[in-house]
mmCIF file of C-alpha atoms in Angstrom:
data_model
loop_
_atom_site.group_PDB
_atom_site.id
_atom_site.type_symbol
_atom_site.label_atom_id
_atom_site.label_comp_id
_atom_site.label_asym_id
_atom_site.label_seq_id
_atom_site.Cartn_x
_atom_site.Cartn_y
_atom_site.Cartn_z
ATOM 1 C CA UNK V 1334 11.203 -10.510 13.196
ATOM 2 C CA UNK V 1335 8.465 -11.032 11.152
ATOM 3 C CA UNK V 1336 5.838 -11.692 13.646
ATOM 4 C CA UNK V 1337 7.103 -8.288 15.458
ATOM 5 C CA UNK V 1338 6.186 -6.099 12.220
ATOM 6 C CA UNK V 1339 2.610 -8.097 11.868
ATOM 7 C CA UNK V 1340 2.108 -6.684 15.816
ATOM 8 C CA UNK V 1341 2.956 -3.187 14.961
ATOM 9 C CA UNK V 1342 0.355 -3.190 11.855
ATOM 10 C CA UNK V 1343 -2.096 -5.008 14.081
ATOM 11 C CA UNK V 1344 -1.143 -2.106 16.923
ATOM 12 C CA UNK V 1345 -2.331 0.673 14.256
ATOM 13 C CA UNK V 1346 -5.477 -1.357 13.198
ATOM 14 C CA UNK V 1347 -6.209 -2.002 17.235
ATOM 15 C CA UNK V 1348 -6.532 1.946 17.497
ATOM 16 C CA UNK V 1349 -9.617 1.838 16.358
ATOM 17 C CA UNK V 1350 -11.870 4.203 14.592
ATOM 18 C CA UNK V 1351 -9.998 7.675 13.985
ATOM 19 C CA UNK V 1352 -11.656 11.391 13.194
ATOM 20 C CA UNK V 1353 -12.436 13.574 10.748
ATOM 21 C CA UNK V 1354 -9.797 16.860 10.180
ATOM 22 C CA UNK V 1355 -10.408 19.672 8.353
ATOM 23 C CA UNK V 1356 -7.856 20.917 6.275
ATOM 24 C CA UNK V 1357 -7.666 24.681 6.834
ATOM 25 C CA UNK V 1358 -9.736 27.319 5.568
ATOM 26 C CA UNK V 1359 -13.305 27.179 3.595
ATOM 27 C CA UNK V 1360 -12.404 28.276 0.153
ATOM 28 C CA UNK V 1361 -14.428 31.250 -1.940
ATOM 29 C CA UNK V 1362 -17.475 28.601 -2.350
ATOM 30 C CA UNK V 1363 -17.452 27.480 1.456
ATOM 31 C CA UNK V 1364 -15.849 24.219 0.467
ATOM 32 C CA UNK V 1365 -13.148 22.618 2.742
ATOM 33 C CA UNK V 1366 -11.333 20.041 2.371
ATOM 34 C CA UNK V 1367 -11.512 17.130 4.679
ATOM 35 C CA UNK V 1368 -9.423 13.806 5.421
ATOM 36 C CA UNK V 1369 -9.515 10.965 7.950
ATOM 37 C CA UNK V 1370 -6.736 10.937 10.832
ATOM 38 C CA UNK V 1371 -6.780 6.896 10.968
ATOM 39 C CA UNK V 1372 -9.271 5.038 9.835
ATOM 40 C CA UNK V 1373 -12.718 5.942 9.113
ATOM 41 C CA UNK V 1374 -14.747 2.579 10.360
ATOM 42 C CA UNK V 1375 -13.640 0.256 13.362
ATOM 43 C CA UNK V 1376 -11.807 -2.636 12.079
ATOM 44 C CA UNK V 1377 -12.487 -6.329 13.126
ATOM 45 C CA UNK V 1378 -8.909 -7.748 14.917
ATOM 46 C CA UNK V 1379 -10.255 -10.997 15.036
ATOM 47 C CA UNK V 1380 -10.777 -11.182 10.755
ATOM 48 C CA UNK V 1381 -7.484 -9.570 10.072
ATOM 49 C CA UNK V 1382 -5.095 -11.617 7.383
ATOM 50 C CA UNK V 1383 -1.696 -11.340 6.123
ATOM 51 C CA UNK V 1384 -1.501 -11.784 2.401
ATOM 52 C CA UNK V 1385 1.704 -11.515 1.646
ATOM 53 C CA UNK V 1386 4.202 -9.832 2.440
ATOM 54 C CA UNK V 1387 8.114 -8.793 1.781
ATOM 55 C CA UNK V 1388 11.300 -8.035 3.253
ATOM 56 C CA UNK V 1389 13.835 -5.407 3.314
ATOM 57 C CA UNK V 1390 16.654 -3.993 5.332
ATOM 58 C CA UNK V 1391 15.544 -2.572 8.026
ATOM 59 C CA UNK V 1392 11.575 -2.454 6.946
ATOM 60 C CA UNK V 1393 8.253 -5.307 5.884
ATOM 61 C CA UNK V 1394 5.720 -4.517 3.825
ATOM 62 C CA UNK V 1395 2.510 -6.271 3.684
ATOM 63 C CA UNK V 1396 -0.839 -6.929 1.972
ATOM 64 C CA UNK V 1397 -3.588 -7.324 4.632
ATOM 65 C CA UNK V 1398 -7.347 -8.181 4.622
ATOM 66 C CA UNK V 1399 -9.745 -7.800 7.350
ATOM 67 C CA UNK V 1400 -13.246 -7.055 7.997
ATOM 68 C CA UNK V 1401 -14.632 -3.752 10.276
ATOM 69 C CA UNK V 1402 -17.851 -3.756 12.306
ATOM 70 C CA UNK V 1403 -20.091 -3.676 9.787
ATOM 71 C CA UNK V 1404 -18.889 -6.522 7.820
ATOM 72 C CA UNK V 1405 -17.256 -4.424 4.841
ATOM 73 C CA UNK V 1406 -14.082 -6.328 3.477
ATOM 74 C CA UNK V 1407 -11.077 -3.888 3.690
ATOM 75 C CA UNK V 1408 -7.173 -4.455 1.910
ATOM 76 C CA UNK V 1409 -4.571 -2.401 2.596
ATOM 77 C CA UNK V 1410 -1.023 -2.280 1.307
ATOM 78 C CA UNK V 1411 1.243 -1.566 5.281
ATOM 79 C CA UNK V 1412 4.820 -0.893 6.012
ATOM 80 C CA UNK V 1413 6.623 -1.810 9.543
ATOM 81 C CA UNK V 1414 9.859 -0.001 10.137
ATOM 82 C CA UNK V 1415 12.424 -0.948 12.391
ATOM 83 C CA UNK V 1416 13.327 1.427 14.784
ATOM 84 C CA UNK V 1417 16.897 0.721 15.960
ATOM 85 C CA UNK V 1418 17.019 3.441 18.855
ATOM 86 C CA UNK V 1419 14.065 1.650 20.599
ATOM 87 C CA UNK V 1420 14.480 -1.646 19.185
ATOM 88 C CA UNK V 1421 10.552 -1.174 18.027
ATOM 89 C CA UNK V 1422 8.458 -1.796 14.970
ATOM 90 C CA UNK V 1423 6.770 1.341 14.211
ATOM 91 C CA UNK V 1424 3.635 0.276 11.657
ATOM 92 C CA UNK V 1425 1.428 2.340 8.987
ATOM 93 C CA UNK V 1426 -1.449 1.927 6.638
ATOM 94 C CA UNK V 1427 -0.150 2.954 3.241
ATOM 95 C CA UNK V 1428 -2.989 2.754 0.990
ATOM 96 C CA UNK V 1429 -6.002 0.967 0.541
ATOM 97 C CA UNK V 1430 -9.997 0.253 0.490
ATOM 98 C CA UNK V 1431 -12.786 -1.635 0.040
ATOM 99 C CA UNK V 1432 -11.422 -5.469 -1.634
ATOM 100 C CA UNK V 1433 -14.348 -5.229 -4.314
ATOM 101 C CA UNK V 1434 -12.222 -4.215 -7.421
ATOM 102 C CA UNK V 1435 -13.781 -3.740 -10.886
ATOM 103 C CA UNK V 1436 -13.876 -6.171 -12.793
ATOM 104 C CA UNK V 1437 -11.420 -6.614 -16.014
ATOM 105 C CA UNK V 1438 -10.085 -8.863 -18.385
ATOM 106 C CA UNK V 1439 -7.304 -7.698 -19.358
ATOM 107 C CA UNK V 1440 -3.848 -7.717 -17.226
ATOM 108 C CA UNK V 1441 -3.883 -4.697 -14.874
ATOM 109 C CA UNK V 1442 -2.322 -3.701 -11.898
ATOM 110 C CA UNK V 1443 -4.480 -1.355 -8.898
ATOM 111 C CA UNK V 1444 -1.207 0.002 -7.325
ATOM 112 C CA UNK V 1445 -1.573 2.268 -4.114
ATOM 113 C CA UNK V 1446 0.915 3.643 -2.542
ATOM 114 C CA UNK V 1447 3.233 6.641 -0.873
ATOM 115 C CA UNK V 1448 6.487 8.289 -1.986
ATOM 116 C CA UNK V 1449 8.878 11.305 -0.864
ATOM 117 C CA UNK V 1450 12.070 12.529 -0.023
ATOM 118 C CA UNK V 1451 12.451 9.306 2.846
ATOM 119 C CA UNK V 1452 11.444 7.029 -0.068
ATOM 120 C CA UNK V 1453 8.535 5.074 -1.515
ATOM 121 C CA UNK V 1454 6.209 2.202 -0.484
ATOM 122 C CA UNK V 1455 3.767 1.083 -3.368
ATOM 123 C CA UNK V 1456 1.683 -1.707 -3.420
ATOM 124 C CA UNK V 1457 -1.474 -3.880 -4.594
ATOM 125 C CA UNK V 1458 -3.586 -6.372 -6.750
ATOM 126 C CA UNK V 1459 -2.497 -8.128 -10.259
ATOM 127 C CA UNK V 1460 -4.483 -9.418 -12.602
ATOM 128 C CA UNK V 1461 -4.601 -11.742 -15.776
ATOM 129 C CA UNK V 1462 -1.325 -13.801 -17.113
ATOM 130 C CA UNK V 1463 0.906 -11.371 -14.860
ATOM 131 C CA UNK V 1464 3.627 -13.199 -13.092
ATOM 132 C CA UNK V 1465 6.529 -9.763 -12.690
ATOM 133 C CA UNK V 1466 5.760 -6.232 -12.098
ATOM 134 C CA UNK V 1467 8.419 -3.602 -13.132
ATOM 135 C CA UNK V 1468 8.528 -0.045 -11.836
ATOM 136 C CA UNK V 1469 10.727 2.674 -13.889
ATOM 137 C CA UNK V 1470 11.268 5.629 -12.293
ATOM 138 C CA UNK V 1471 12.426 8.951 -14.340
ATOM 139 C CA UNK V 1472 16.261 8.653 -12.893
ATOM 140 C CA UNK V 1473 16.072 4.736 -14.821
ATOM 141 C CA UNK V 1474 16.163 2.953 -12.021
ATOM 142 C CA UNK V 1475 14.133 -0.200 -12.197
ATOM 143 C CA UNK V 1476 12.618 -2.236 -9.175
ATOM 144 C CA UNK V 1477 11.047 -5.912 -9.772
ATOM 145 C CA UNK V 1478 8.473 -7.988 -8.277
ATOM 146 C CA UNK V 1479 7.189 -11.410 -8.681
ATOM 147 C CA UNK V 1480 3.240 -11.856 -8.438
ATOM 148 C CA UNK V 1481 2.662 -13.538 -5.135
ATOM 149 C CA UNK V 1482 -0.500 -14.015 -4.090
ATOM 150 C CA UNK V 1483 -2.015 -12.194 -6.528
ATOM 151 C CA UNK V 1484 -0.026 -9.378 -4.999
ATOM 152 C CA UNK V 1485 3.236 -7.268 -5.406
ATOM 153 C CA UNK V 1486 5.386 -4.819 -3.040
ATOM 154 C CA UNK V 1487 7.677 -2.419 -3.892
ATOM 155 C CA UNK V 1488 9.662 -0.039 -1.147
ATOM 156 C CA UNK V 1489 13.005 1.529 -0.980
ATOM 157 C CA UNK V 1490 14.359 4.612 1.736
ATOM 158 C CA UNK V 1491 15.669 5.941 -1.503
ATOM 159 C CA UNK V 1492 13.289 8.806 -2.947
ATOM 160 C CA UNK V 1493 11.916 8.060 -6.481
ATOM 161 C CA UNK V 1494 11.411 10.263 -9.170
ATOM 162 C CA UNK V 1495 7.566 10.368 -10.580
ATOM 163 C CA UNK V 1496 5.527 9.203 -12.357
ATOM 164 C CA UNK V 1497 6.563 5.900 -12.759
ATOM 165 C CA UNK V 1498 6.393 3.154 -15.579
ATOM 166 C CA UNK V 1499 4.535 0.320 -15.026
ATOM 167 C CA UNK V 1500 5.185 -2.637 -17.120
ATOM 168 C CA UNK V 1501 3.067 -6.485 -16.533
ATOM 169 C CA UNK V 1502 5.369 -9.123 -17.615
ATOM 170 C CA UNK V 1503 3.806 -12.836 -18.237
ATOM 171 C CA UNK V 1504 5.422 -15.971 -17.934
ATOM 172 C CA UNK V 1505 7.548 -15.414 -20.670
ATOM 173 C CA UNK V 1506 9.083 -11.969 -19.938
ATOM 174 C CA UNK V 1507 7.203 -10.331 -22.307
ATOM 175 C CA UNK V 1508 5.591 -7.026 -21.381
ATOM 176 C CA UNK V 1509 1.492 -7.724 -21.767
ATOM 177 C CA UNK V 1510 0.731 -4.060 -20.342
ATOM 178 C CA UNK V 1511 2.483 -0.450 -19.722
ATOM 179 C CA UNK V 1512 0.890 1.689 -16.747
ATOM 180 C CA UNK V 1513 1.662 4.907 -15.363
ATOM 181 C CA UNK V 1514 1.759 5.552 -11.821
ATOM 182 C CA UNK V 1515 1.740 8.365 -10.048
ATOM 183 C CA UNK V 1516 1.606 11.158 -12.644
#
């Protein structure tokens, strides 16, 4: 089942380069707004690598590497959902970027991720002594990852109240860091 979610994120990579949309209207300066439908460079299939990843009903998340045409290391955080009326993995590109990070010292977490009324999907990089990531959403409920990897994934089909609470736990449960995410 695994290997079926991989091939729909690898299907979404395999579409290649995507386009530039503008989003409506110039404003009173003559600025609009612009994003990319799919990616903006032309990833490499052949360098792609699955970093981790986790399990739940009826949906995998993963952490992915790979390189695009130009040699420029991208991760992204990527969700596969089941589709039981076609028996199909439909995948997605959640968030992501370039791998360079900045470099710190100190335990941090560079979460990405999306979240709305059909849930939430956040992922990305630890660093330091962090071996659990807890998110606290404004309802209370808490959801728990171990660091694997160097990586943790969070999803649920259950929306989430923002922002959330971050908190870095080391090795012996106690909280090293407190983030916000999402506010």
């Amino acid at each position: 089942m695994v290997a079926a979610a991989q091939d729909a994120i690898i299907e979404v990579l395999a579409s290649g380069r995507g386009r530039l949309v503008s989003l409506g209207s110039p404003s009173s300066f003559g600025w609009r707004g612009e994003t990319w439908e799919g990616l903006p460079h032309t990833p490499r299939l052949d360098t792609i690598r699955f970093l981790t990843s986790r399990g739940f009903e009826m949906f995998e998340l993963f952490v992915i590497e790979y390189e695009d045409d130009h040699g420029d290391c991208f991760r992204w955080t990527c969700r596969a959902d089941f589709e039981p009326e076609s028996s199909k993995w439909r995948g997605r590109l959640v968030s992501g970027g370039r791998c360079d990070e900045p470099g710190q010292r100190a335990p941090w977490a560079n979460l990405g991720g999306s979240w709305g009324r059909d849930g939430f999907t956040i992922g990305g990089s630890v660093h330091g002594s962090v071996v659990r990531v807890e998110l606290e959403d404004r309802d209370g409920r808490v959801f728990v990852d171990s660091v694997l990897n160097g990586y943790v994934l969070f999803g649920s089909n259950d929306p989430v109240r923002m922002p959330l609470a971050v908190r870095l736990l080391d090795a012996s449960g106690t909280v090293v860091v407190t983030q916000t995410f999402g506010s």
